[in-house]
Amino acid sequence: GSSCGGRCFGPNGVHGLPSPSWYAIAAAAPFFHLCIFVPLPLLLLVFVMRVQDLWAVTVAPPTVHGAEPEISLDLFRPNFFTLLQQRASGDLYLLPLVEGVLYEWVAVCIATLVRLLLYYADVDEKACPPMARYLIRGVRYAYSALFTLHIWLYCSLAMMVCCWVVLAAALDPTRFLAFGTAILTTVSAVAWWTSAMMRAARRFRAWVRTALDRMLHTRVRLAALAIQRAALIEDYQRDTLADPAAAAVAKAELESLTAEEKRLRAVQGRGLWQ
């Protein structure tokens, strides 16, 4: 049989060589991490580029500080490096909001790749020099701060869009009232359900704590009764011939302990669901 724990090729296994399923899982985990932390921020980038497009084709002047307003179609030019050169030289103009979101997205992607590299490298911090340990912790804390800022930016832009939709519903009810009503209803429903779930979680936590305390008390009481039973059985066996009266008292106490044990075991049998 194989001695490599089932992580080998072939029916008999090749010692030290992981199986294809192990490689598939090892490749899928970083891929899904990247799918969560890198493509999802693209939704924010798409939104702000849509804002840039609307501004560029509606109210933007032909040139802004000598630069032409950029639109999304510029990203699909035959020569992408020409676009980068024009952007670096200031020939294309982006709104400050769009430019800030773009740089933030690039920073998040780079930081995510570095963080994932450190995570999957599985570096043993205890075996690292002090400077390397501080560097790894610094990268971890810096990424946490950057990701918190990223989430805050998402929520801020989402709330800004909701405010503009509600304002548009007040200015042009026939066109935007349905959207404004939908946003207010969604926010109210989410807030109500969040409050209800938090209350339910608190009640459930209190119920579980009470049930566990009751079970612990039952087990401790059963252990104490078992010790008392052993002592009473010893007294009963010793006093059966020497002191019949003491033996009768011990027998009565044993019967009382047996009844209490039955009650406690019935309670214990119901467990958390009593």
PDB file of C-alpha atoms in Angstrom:
ATOM      1  CA  GLY A   1       0.000   0.000   0.000  1.00  0.00           C
ATOM      2  CA  SER A   2       0.956   3.662  -0.262  1.00  0.00           C
ATOM      3  CA  SER A   3       2.724   5.379   2.606  1.00  0.00           C
ATOM      4  CA  CYS A   4       2.214   8.989   1.420  1.00  0.00           C
ATOM      5  CA  GLY A   5      -1.228   9.578   2.878  1.00  0.00           C
ATOM      6  CA  GLY A   6      -3.194   9.289  -0.364  1.00  0.00           C
ATOM      7  CA  ARG A   7      -1.486  12.280  -1.964  1.00  0.00           C
ATOM      8  CA  CYS A   8       0.410  10.346  -4.666  1.00  0.00           C
ATOM      9  CA  PHE A   9       0.130   9.495  -8.341  1.00  0.00           C
ATOM     10  CA  GLY A  10      -0.687   6.019  -9.535  1.00  0.00           C
ATOM     11  CA  PRO A  11      -2.457   3.141  -7.860  1.00  0.00           C
ATOM     12  CA  ASN A  12       0.510   2.398  -5.606  1.00  0.00           C
ATOM     13  CA  GLY A  13       1.599   6.006  -5.308  1.00  0.00           C
ATOM     14  CA  VAL A  14       4.872   7.794  -5.851  1.00  0.00           C
ATOM     15  CA  HIS A  15       6.246   8.792  -2.486  1.00  0.00           C
ATOM     16  CA  GLY A  16       6.501  12.555  -1.909  1.00  0.00           C
ATOM     17  CA  LEU A  17       4.561  13.579  -5.027  1.00  0.00           C
ATOM     18  CA  PRO A  18       1.128  15.198  -4.345  1.00  0.00           C
ATOM     19  CA  SER A  19      -1.912  14.000  -6.249  1.00  0.00           C
ATOM     20  CA  PRO A  20      -3.571  16.011  -9.068  1.00  0.00           C
ATOM     21  CA  SER A  21      -6.483  16.895  -6.783  1.00  0.00           C
ATOM     22  CA  TRP A  22      -4.037  18.472  -4.352  1.00  0.00           C
ATOM     23  CA  TYR A  23      -2.585  20.599  -7.160  1.00  0.00           C
ATOM     24  CA  ALA A  24      -6.104  21.565  -8.296  1.00  0.00           C
ATOM     25  CA  ILE A  25      -7.092  22.723  -4.810  1.00  0.00           C
ATOM     26  CA  ALA A  26      -3.790  24.545  -4.351  1.00  0.00           C
ATOM     27  CA  ALA A  27      -4.367  26.406  -7.637  1.00  0.00           C
ATOM     28  CA  ALA A  28      -8.079  27.065  -7.064  1.00  0.00           C
ATOM     29  CA  ALA A  29      -7.649  28.740  -3.678  1.00  0.00           C
ATOM     30  CA  PRO A  30      -5.444  31.648  -4.930  1.00  0.00           C
ATOM     31  CA  PHE A  31      -7.622  31.954  -8.031  1.00  0.00           C
ATOM     32  CA  PHE A  32     -10.795  32.427  -5.996  1.00  0.00           C
ATOM     33  CA  HIS A  33      -8.980  34.832  -3.700  1.00  0.00           C
ATOM     34  CA  LEU A  34      -8.015  36.908  -6.719  1.00  0.00           C
ATOM     35  CA  CYS A  35     -11.585  36.735  -8.039  1.00  0.00           C
ATOM     36  CA  ILE A  36     -12.859  38.178  -4.765  1.00  0.00           C
ATOM     37  CA  PHE A  37     -10.291  40.906  -4.157  1.00  0.00           C
ATOM     38  CA  VAL A  38      -9.341  42.029  -7.693  1.00  0.00           C
ATOM     39  CA  PRO A  39     -12.230  41.777 -10.225  1.00  0.00           C
ATOM     40  CA  LEU A  40     -14.942  42.919  -7.816  1.00  0.00           C
ATOM     41  CA  PRO A  41     -13.395  46.395  -7.435  1.00  0.00           C
ATOM     42  CA  LEU A  42     -13.733  46.635 -11.211  1.00  0.00           C
ATOM     43  CA  LEU A  43     -17.439  47.306 -10.625  1.00  0.00           C
ATOM     44  CA  LEU A  44     -16.494  50.513  -8.847  1.00  0.00           C
ATOM     45  CA  LEU A  45     -14.131  51.422 -11.662  1.00  0.00           C
ATOM     46  CA  VAL A  46     -16.828  50.788 -14.252  1.00  0.00           C
ATOM     47  CA  PHE A  47     -19.222  53.022 -12.343  1.00  0.00           C
ATOM     48  CA  VAL A  48     -16.821  55.958 -12.082  1.00  0.00           C
ATOM     49  CA  MET A  49     -15.875  55.595 -15.761  1.00  0.00           C
ATOM     50  CA  ARG A  50     -19.569  55.813 -16.558  1.00  0.00           C
ATOM     51  CA  VAL A  51     -19.626  59.056 -14.573  1.00  0.00           C
ATOM     52  CA  GLN A  52     -16.621  60.229 -16.618  1.00  0.00           C
ATOM     53  CA  ASP A  53     -18.407  59.358 -19.878  1.00  0.00           C
ATOM     54  CA  LEU A  54     -21.571  61.227 -18.916  1.00  0.00           C
ATOM     55  CA  TRP A  55     -19.547  64.264 -17.931  1.00  0.00           C
ATOM     56  CA  ALA A  56     -17.384  64.134 -21.065  1.00  0.00           C
ATOM     57  CA  VAL A  57     -20.301  63.933 -23.553  1.00  0.00           C
ATOM     58  CA  THR A  58     -22.713  66.309 -21.798  1.00  0.00           C
ATOM     59  CA  VAL A  59     -21.287  69.216 -19.840  1.00  0.00           C
ATOM     60  CA  ALA A  60     -17.520  68.979 -20.339  1.00  0.00           C
ATOM     61  CA  PRO A  61     -15.860  71.687 -22.464  1.00  0.00           C
ATOM     62  CA  PRO A  62     -13.807  70.619 -25.501  1.00  0.00           C
ATOM     63  CA  THR A  63     -10.611  70.993 -23.477  1.00  0.00           C
ATOM     64  CA  VAL A  64      -9.956  71.184 -19.747  1.00  0.00           C
ATOM     65  CA  HIS A  65      -6.645  72.875 -18.909  1.00  0.00           C
ATOM     66  CA  GLY A  66      -5.481  72.050 -22.424  1.00  0.00           C
ATOM     67  CA  ALA A  67      -6.455  68.356 -22.139  1.00  0.00           C
ATOM     68  CA  GLU A  68      -9.208  66.452 -23.922  1.00  0.00           C
ATOM     69  CA  PRO A  69     -11.799  64.753 -21.664  1.00  0.00           C
ATOM     70  CA  GLU A  70     -11.187  61.014 -21.644  1.00  0.00           C
ATOM     71  CA  ILE A  71     -13.953  58.484 -22.319  1.00  0.00           C
ATOM     72  CA  SER A  72     -14.172  54.725 -21.829  1.00  0.00           C
ATOM     73  CA  LEU A  73     -13.657  54.020 -25.528  1.00  0.00           C
ATOM     74  CA  ASP A  74     -10.133  55.404 -25.226  1.00  0.00           C
ATOM     75  CA  LEU A  75      -9.230  52.250 -23.310  1.00  0.00           C
ATOM     76  CA  PHE A  76      -9.828  50.191 -26.470  1.00  0.00           C
ATOM     77  CA  ARG A  77      -7.436  52.037 -28.729  1.00  0.00           C
ATOM     78  CA  PRO A  78      -5.204  49.868 -30.931  1.00  0.00           C
ATOM     79  CA  ASN A  79      -2.107  51.067 -29.090  1.00  0.00           C
ATOM     80  CA  PHE A  80      -2.736  51.058 -25.355  1.00  0.00           C
ATOM     81  CA  PHE A  81       0.737  52.426 -24.587  1.00  0.00           C
ATOM     82  CA  THR A  82      -0.113  55.557 -26.566  1.00  0.00           C
ATOM     83  CA  LEU A  83      -3.043  56.075 -24.210  1.00  0.00           C
ATOM     84  CA  LEU A  84      -0.716  55.724 -21.219  1.00  0.00           C
ATOM     85  CA  GLN A  85       1.702  58.242 -22.731  1.00  0.00           C
ATOM     86  CA  GLN A  86      -1.092  60.732 -23.394  1.00  0.00           C
ATOM     87  CA  ARG A  87      -2.385  60.302 -19.874  1.00  0.00           C
ATOM     88  CA  ALA A  88       1.093  60.749 -18.398  1.00  0.00           C
ATOM     89  CA  SER A  89       1.752  63.858 -20.501  1.00  0.00           C
ATOM     90  CA  GLY A  90      -1.592  65.425 -19.531  1.00  0.00           C
ATOM     91  CA  ASP A  91      -3.227  65.264 -22.968  1.00  0.00           C
ATOM     92  CA  LEU A  92      -6.247  63.415 -21.505  1.00  0.00           C
ATOM     93  CA  TYR A  93      -8.270  64.698 -18.567  1.00  0.00           C
ATOM     94  CA  LEU A  94      -9.950  62.612 -15.892  1.00  0.00           C
ATOM     95  CA  LEU A  95     -12.217  63.921 -13.185  1.00  0.00           C
ATOM     96  CA  PRO A  96     -10.423  63.964  -9.804  1.00  0.00           C
ATOM     97  CA  LEU A  97     -12.938  61.438  -8.438  1.00  0.00           C
ATOM     98  CA  VAL A  98     -12.346  59.051 -11.340  1.00  0.00           C
ATOM     99  CA  GLU A  99      -8.584  59.470 -11.186  1.00  0.00           C
ATOM    100  CA  GLY A 100      -8.531  58.875  -7.436  1.00  0.00           C
ATOM    101  CA  VAL A 101     -10.634  55.710  -7.760  1.00  0.00           C
ATOM    102  CA  LEU A 102      -8.390  54.475 -10.582  1.00  0.00           C
ATOM    103  CA  TYR A 103      -5.199  54.926  -8.560  1.00  0.00           C
ATOM    104  CA  GLU A 104      -6.874  53.415  -5.512  1.00  0.00           C
ATOM    105  CA  TRP A 105      -7.915  50.363  -7.524  1.00  0.00           C
ATOM    106  CA  VAL A 106      -4.384  49.870  -8.861  1.00  0.00           C
ATOM    107  CA  ALA A 107      -2.997  50.210  -5.322  1.00  0.00           C
ATOM    108  CA  VAL A 108      -5.511  47.678  -3.974  1.00  0.00           C
ATOM    109  CA  CYS A 109      -4.677  45.177  -6.735  1.00  0.00           C
ATOM    110  CA  ILE A 110      -0.921  45.446  -6.133  1.00  0.00           C
ATOM    111  CA  ALA A 111      -1.332  45.255  -2.360  1.00  0.00           C
ATOM    112  CA  THR A 112      -3.646  42.248  -2.729  1.00  0.00           C
ATOM    113  CA  LEU A 113      -1.096  40.386  -4.848  1.00  0.00           C
ATOM    114  CA  VAL A 114       1.641  41.091  -2.277  1.00  0.00           C
ATOM    115  CA  ARG A 115      -0.626  40.043   0.597  1.00  0.00           C
ATOM    116  CA  LEU A 116      -1.649  36.820  -1.146  1.00  0.00           C
ATOM    117  CA  LEU A 117       1.983  36.070  -1.943  1.00  0.00           C
ATOM    118  CA  LEU A 118       2.889  36.369   1.733  1.00  0.00           C
ATOM    119  CA  TYR A 119      -0.166  34.355   2.752  1.00  0.00           C
ATOM    120  CA  TYR A 120       0.485  31.422   0.422  1.00  0.00           C
ATOM    121  CA  ALA A 121       4.237  31.497   1.009  1.00  0.00           C
ATOM    122  CA  ASP A 122       3.336  30.423   4.567  1.00  0.00           C
ATOM    123  CA  VAL A 123       6.347  32.165   6.063  1.00  0.00           C
ATOM    124  CA  ASP A 124       7.172  31.124   9.616  1.00  0.00           C
ATOM    125  CA  GLU A 125       7.482  34.454  11.401  1.00  0.00           C
ATOM    126  CA  LYS A 126       9.178  32.883  14.422  1.00  0.00           C
ATOM    127  CA  ALA A 127      12.017  31.646  12.214  1.00  0.00           C
ATOM    128  CA  CYS A 128      12.492  35.038  10.515  1.00  0.00           C
ATOM    129  CA  PRO A 129      14.891  37.757  11.647  1.00  0.00           C
ATOM    130  CA  PRO A 130      13.315  40.588  13.662  1.00  0.00           C
ATOM    131  CA  MET A 131      13.407  43.012  10.703  1.00  0.00           C
ATOM    132  CA  ALA A 132      11.607  40.507   8.437  1.00  0.00           C
ATOM    133  CA  ARG A 133       9.011  39.872  11.145  1.00  0.00           C
ATOM    134  CA  TYR A 134       8.293  43.579  11.465  1.00  0.00           C
ATOM    135  CA  LEU A 135       8.101  43.878   7.677  1.00  0.00           C
ATOM    136  CA  ILE A 136       5.571  41.036   7.388  1.00  0.00           C
ATOM    137  CA  ARG A 137       3.427  42.481  10.171  1.00  0.00           C
ATOM    138  CA  GLY A 138       3.681  45.930   8.613  1.00  0.00           C
ATOM    139  CA  VAL A 139       2.464  44.588   5.274  1.00  0.00           C
ATOM    140  CA  ARG A 140      -0.419  42.842   7.008  1.00  0.00           C
ATOM    141  CA  TYR A 141      -1.498  45.929   8.952  1.00  0.00           C
ATOM    142  CA  ALA A 142      -1.029  48.238   5.957  1.00  0.00           C
ATOM    143  CA  TYR A 143      -3.181  45.988   3.794  1.00  0.00           C
ATOM    144  CA  SER A 144      -5.884  45.906   6.472  1.00  0.00           C
ATOM    145  CA  ALA A 145      -5.926  49.700   6.567  1.00  0.00           C
ATOM    146  CA  LEU A 146      -5.987  49.950   2.767  1.00  0.00           C
ATOM    147  CA  PHE A 147      -8.784  47.418   2.451  1.00  0.00           C
ATOM    148  CA  THR A 148     -10.794  49.244   5.134  1.00  0.00           C
ATOM    149  CA  LEU A 149     -10.359  52.453   3.143  1.00  0.00           C
ATOM    150  CA  HIS A 150     -11.426  50.581   0.013  1.00  0.00           C
ATOM    151  CA  ILE A 151     -14.653  49.361   1.631  1.00  0.00           C
ATOM    152  CA  TRP A 152     -15.319  52.859   2.997  1.00  0.00           C
ATOM    153  CA  LEU A 153     -14.920  54.253  -0.525  1.00  0.00           C
ATOM    154  CA  TYR A 154     -17.369  51.685  -1.877  1.00  0.00           C
ATOM    155  CA  CYS A 155     -19.966  52.564   0.749  1.00  0.00           C
ATOM    156  CA  SER A 156     -19.448  56.315   0.293  1.00  0.00           C
ATOM    157  CA  LEU A 157     -19.970  56.161  -3.453  1.00  0.00           C
ATOM    158  CA  ALA A 158     -22.995  53.898  -3.029  1.00  0.00           C
ATOM    159  CA  MET A 159     -24.580  56.333  -0.583  1.00  0.00           C
ATOM    160  CA  MET A 160     -23.763  59.248  -2.902  1.00  0.00           C
ATOM    161  CA  VAL A 161     -25.542  57.493  -5.759  1.00  0.00           C
ATOM    162  CA  CYS A 162     -28.547  56.794  -3.537  1.00  0.00           C
ATOM    163  CA  CYS A 163     -28.713  60.456  -2.482  1.00  0.00           C
ATOM    164  CA  TRP A 164     -28.604  61.610  -6.106  1.00  0.00           C
ATOM    165  CA  VAL A 165     -31.359  59.166  -7.068  1.00  0.00           C
ATOM    166  CA  VAL A 166     -33.564  60.394  -4.213  1.00  0.00           C
ATOM    167  CA  LEU A 167     -32.885  63.999  -5.243  1.00  0.00           C
ATOM    168  CA  ALA A 168     -33.692  63.149  -8.862  1.00  0.00           C
ATOM    169  CA  ALA A 169     -36.958  61.578  -7.693  1.00  0.00           C
ATOM    170  CA  ALA A 170     -37.862  64.886  -6.043  1.00  0.00           C
ATOM    171  CA  LEU A 171     -36.946  66.899  -9.171  1.00  0.00           C
ATOM    172  CA  ASP A 172     -38.524  64.591 -11.761  1.00  0.00           C
ATOM    173  CA  PRO A 173     -40.969  62.246  -9.982  1.00  0.00           C
ATOM    174  CA  THR A 174     -42.436  60.662 -13.106  1.00  0.00           C
ATOM    175  CA  ARG A 175     -39.035  59.398 -14.210  1.00  0.00           C
ATOM    176  CA  PHE A 176     -37.067  58.724 -11.018  1.00  0.00           C
ATOM    177  CA  LEU A 177     -39.673  58.228  -8.293  1.00  0.00           C
ATOM    178  CA  ALA A 178     -39.689  54.463  -8.760  1.00  0.00           C
ATOM    179  CA  PHE A 179     -35.881  54.312  -8.347  1.00  0.00           C
ATOM    180  CA  GLY A 180     -35.937  56.570  -5.289  1.00  0.00           C
ATOM    181  CA  THR A 181     -38.722  54.562  -3.700  1.00  0.00           C
ATOM    182  CA  ALA A 182     -36.877  51.322  -4.414  1.00  0.00           C
ATOM    183  CA  ILE A 183     -33.698  52.619  -2.777  1.00  0.00           C
ATOM    184  CA  LEU A 184     -35.526  53.880   0.322  1.00  0.00           C
ATOM    185  CA  THR A 185     -37.435  50.609   0.591  1.00  0.00           C
ATOM    186  CA  THR A 186     -34.266  48.551   0.209  1.00  0.00           C
ATOM    187  CA  VAL A 187     -32.379  50.572   2.822  1.00  0.00           C
ATOM    188  CA  SER A 188     -35.300  50.394   5.248  1.00  0.00           C
ATOM    189  CA  ALA A 189     -35.736  46.644   4.720  1.00  0.00           C
ATOM    190  CA  VAL A 190     -32.028  45.956   5.175  1.00  0.00           C
ATOM    191  CA  ALA A 191     -31.939  48.082   8.345  1.00  0.00           C
ATOM    192  CA  TRP A 192     -35.019  46.314   9.769  1.00  0.00           C
ATOM    193  CA  TRP A 193     -33.754  42.836   8.933  1.00  0.00           C
ATOM    194  CA  THR A 194     -30.316  43.656  10.354  1.00  0.00           C
ATOM    195  CA  SER A 195     -31.887  44.839  13.604  1.00  0.00           C
ATOM    196  CA  ALA A 196     -34.138  41.776  13.751  1.00  0.00           C
ATOM    197  CA  MET A 197     -31.240  39.387  13.114  1.00  0.00           C
ATOM    198  CA  MET A 198     -29.117  41.077  15.770  1.00  0.00           C
ATOM    199  CA  ARG A 199     -31.928  40.740  18.303  1.00  0.00           C
ATOM    200  CA  ALA A 200     -32.403  37.093  17.359  1.00  0.00           C
ATOM    201  CA  ALA A 201     -28.640  36.490  17.658  1.00  0.00           C
ATOM    202  CA  ARG A 202     -28.596  38.037  21.138  1.00  0.00           C
ATOM    203  CA  ARG A 203     -31.552  35.897  22.241  1.00  0.00           C
ATOM    204  CA  PHE A 204     -29.973  32.775  20.797  1.00  0.00           C
ATOM    205  CA  ARG A 205     -26.652  33.521  22.496  1.00  0.00           C
ATOM    206  CA  ALA A 206     -28.395  34.013  25.842  1.00  0.00           C
ATOM    207  CA  TRP A 207     -30.385  30.793  25.364  1.00  0.00           C
ATOM    208  CA  VAL A 208     -27.272  28.776  24.497  1.00  0.00           C
ATOM    209  CA  ARG A 209     -25.371  30.207  27.468  1.00  0.00           C
ATOM    210  CA  THR A 210     -28.228  29.354  29.824  1.00  0.00           C
ATOM    211  CA  ALA A 211     -28.557  25.848  28.389  1.00  0.00           C
ATOM    212  CA  LEU A 212     -24.810  25.183  28.627  1.00  0.00           C
ATOM    213  CA  ASP A 213     -24.724  26.464  32.214  1.00  0.00           C
ATOM    214  CA  ARG A 214     -27.638  24.171  33.059  1.00  0.00           C
ATOM    215  CA  MET A 215     -25.929  21.184  31.411  1.00  0.00           C
ATOM    216  CA  LEU A 216     -22.685  21.928  33.233  1.00  0.00           C
ATOM    217  CA  HIS A 217     -24.527  22.202  36.527  1.00  0.00           C
ATOM    218  CA  THR A 218     -26.263  18.869  35.806  1.00  0.00           C
ATOM    219  CA  ARG A 219     -22.983  17.099  35.031  1.00  0.00           C
ATOM    220  CA  VAL A 220     -21.281  18.489  38.128  1.00  0.00           C
ATOM    221  CA  ARG A 221     -24.263  17.456  40.263  1.00  0.00           C
ATOM    222  CA  LEU A 222     -24.229  13.945  38.762  1.00  0.00           C
ATOM    223  CA  ALA A 223     -20.533  13.614  39.523  1.00  0.00           C
ATOM    224  CA  ALA A 224     -21.138  14.704  43.112  1.00  0.00           C
ATOM    225  CA  LEU A 225     -24.013  12.198  43.435  1.00  0.00           C
ATOM    226  CA  ALA A 226     -21.794   9.425  42.083  1.00  0.00           C
ATOM    227  CA  ILE A 227     -19.219  10.166  44.793  1.00  0.00           C
ATOM    228  CA  GLN A 228     -21.944  10.230  47.465  1.00  0.00           C
ATOM    229  CA  ARG A 229     -23.402   6.961  46.115  1.00  0.00           C
ATOM    230  CA  ALA A 230     -20.008   5.233  46.330  1.00  0.00           C
ATOM    231  CA  ALA A 231     -19.599   6.415  49.939  1.00  0.00           C
ATOM    232  CA  LEU A 232     -23.135   5.352  50.900  1.00  0.00           C
ATOM    233  CA  ILE A 233     -22.713   1.904  49.317  1.00  0.00           C
ATOM    234  CA  GLU A 234     -19.536   1.422  51.310  1.00  0.00           C
ATOM    235  CA  ASP A 235     -21.295   2.523  54.523  1.00  0.00           C
ATOM    236  CA  TYR A 236     -24.275   0.277  53.788  1.00  0.00           C
ATOM    237  CA  GLN A 237     -22.086  -2.768  53.184  1.00  0.00           C
ATOM    238  CA  ARG A 238     -20.111  -2.103  56.360  1.00  0.00           C
ATOM    239  CA  ASP A 239     -23.129  -1.440  58.609  1.00  0.00           C
ATOM    240  CA  THR A 240     -25.470  -4.143  57.282  1.00  0.00           C
ATOM    241  CA  LEU A 241     -24.474  -6.595  60.062  1.00  0.00           C
ATOM    242  CA  ALA A 242     -22.827  -4.301  62.607  1.00  0.00           C
ATOM    243  CA  ASP A 243     -25.465  -1.529  62.750  1.00  0.00           C
ATOM    244  CA  PRO A 244     -28.803  -2.356  61.047  1.00  0.00           C
ATOM    245  CA  ALA A 245     -30.233   1.104  61.884  1.00  0.00           C
ATOM    246  CA  ALA A 246     -27.338   2.907  60.173  1.00  0.00           C
ATOM    247  CA  ALA A 247     -27.681   0.526  57.235  1.00  0.00           C
ATOM    248  CA  ALA A 248     -31.369   1.428  56.906  1.00  0.00           C
ATOM    249  CA  VAL A 249     -30.507   5.128  56.910  1.00  0.00           C
ATOM    250  CA  ALA A 250     -27.857   4.551  54.241  1.00  0.00           C
ATOM    251  CA  LYS A 251     -30.342   2.564  52.165  1.00  0.00           C
ATOM    252  CA  ALA A 252     -32.914   5.379  52.363  1.00  0.00           C
ATOM    253  CA  GLU A 253     -30.287   7.915  51.302  1.00  0.00           C
ATOM    254  CA  LEU A 254     -29.290   5.640  48.410  1.00  0.00           C
ATOM    255  CA  GLU A 255     -32.878   5.502  47.226  1.00  0.00           C
ATOM    256  CA  SER A 256     -33.091   9.300  47.421  1.00  0.00           C
ATOM    257  CA  LEU A 257     -29.848   9.653  45.463  1.00  0.00           C
ATOM    258  CA  THR A 258     -31.129   7.185  42.859  1.00  0.00           C
ATOM    259  CA  ALA A 259     -34.314   9.187  42.368  1.00  0.00           C
ATOM    260  CA  GLU A 260     -32.373  12.444  42.011  1.00  0.00           C
ATOM    261  CA  GLU A 261     -29.959  10.799  39.554  1.00  0.00           C
ATOM    262  CA  LYS A 262     -32.882   9.622  37.418  1.00  0.00           C
ATOM    263  CA  ARG A 263     -34.317  13.124  37.377  1.00  0.00           C
ATOM    264  CA  LEU A 264     -30.980  14.700  36.453  1.00  0.00           C
ATOM    265  CA  ARG A 265     -30.310  12.121  33.733  1.00  0.00           C
ATOM    266  CA  ALA A 266     -33.746  12.802  32.258  1.00  0.00           C
ATOM    267  CA  VAL A 267     -32.878  16.489  32.206  1.00  0.00           C
ATOM    268  CA  GLN A 268     -29.501  15.707  30.665  1.00  0.00           C
ATOM    269  CA  GLY A 269     -31.120  13.542  28.013  1.00  0.00           C
ATOM    270  CA  ARG A 270     -33.159  16.490  26.773  1.00  0.00           C
ATOM    271  CA  GLY A 271     -29.907  18.470  26.372  1.00  0.00           C
ATOM    272  CA  LEU A 272     -30.171  21.959  24.853  1.00  0.00           C
ATOM    273  CA  TRP A 273     -33.728  21.441  23.656  1.00  0.00           C
ATOM    274  CA  GLN A 274     -35.423  21.439  27.018  1.00  0.00           C
TER     275      GLN A 274
END
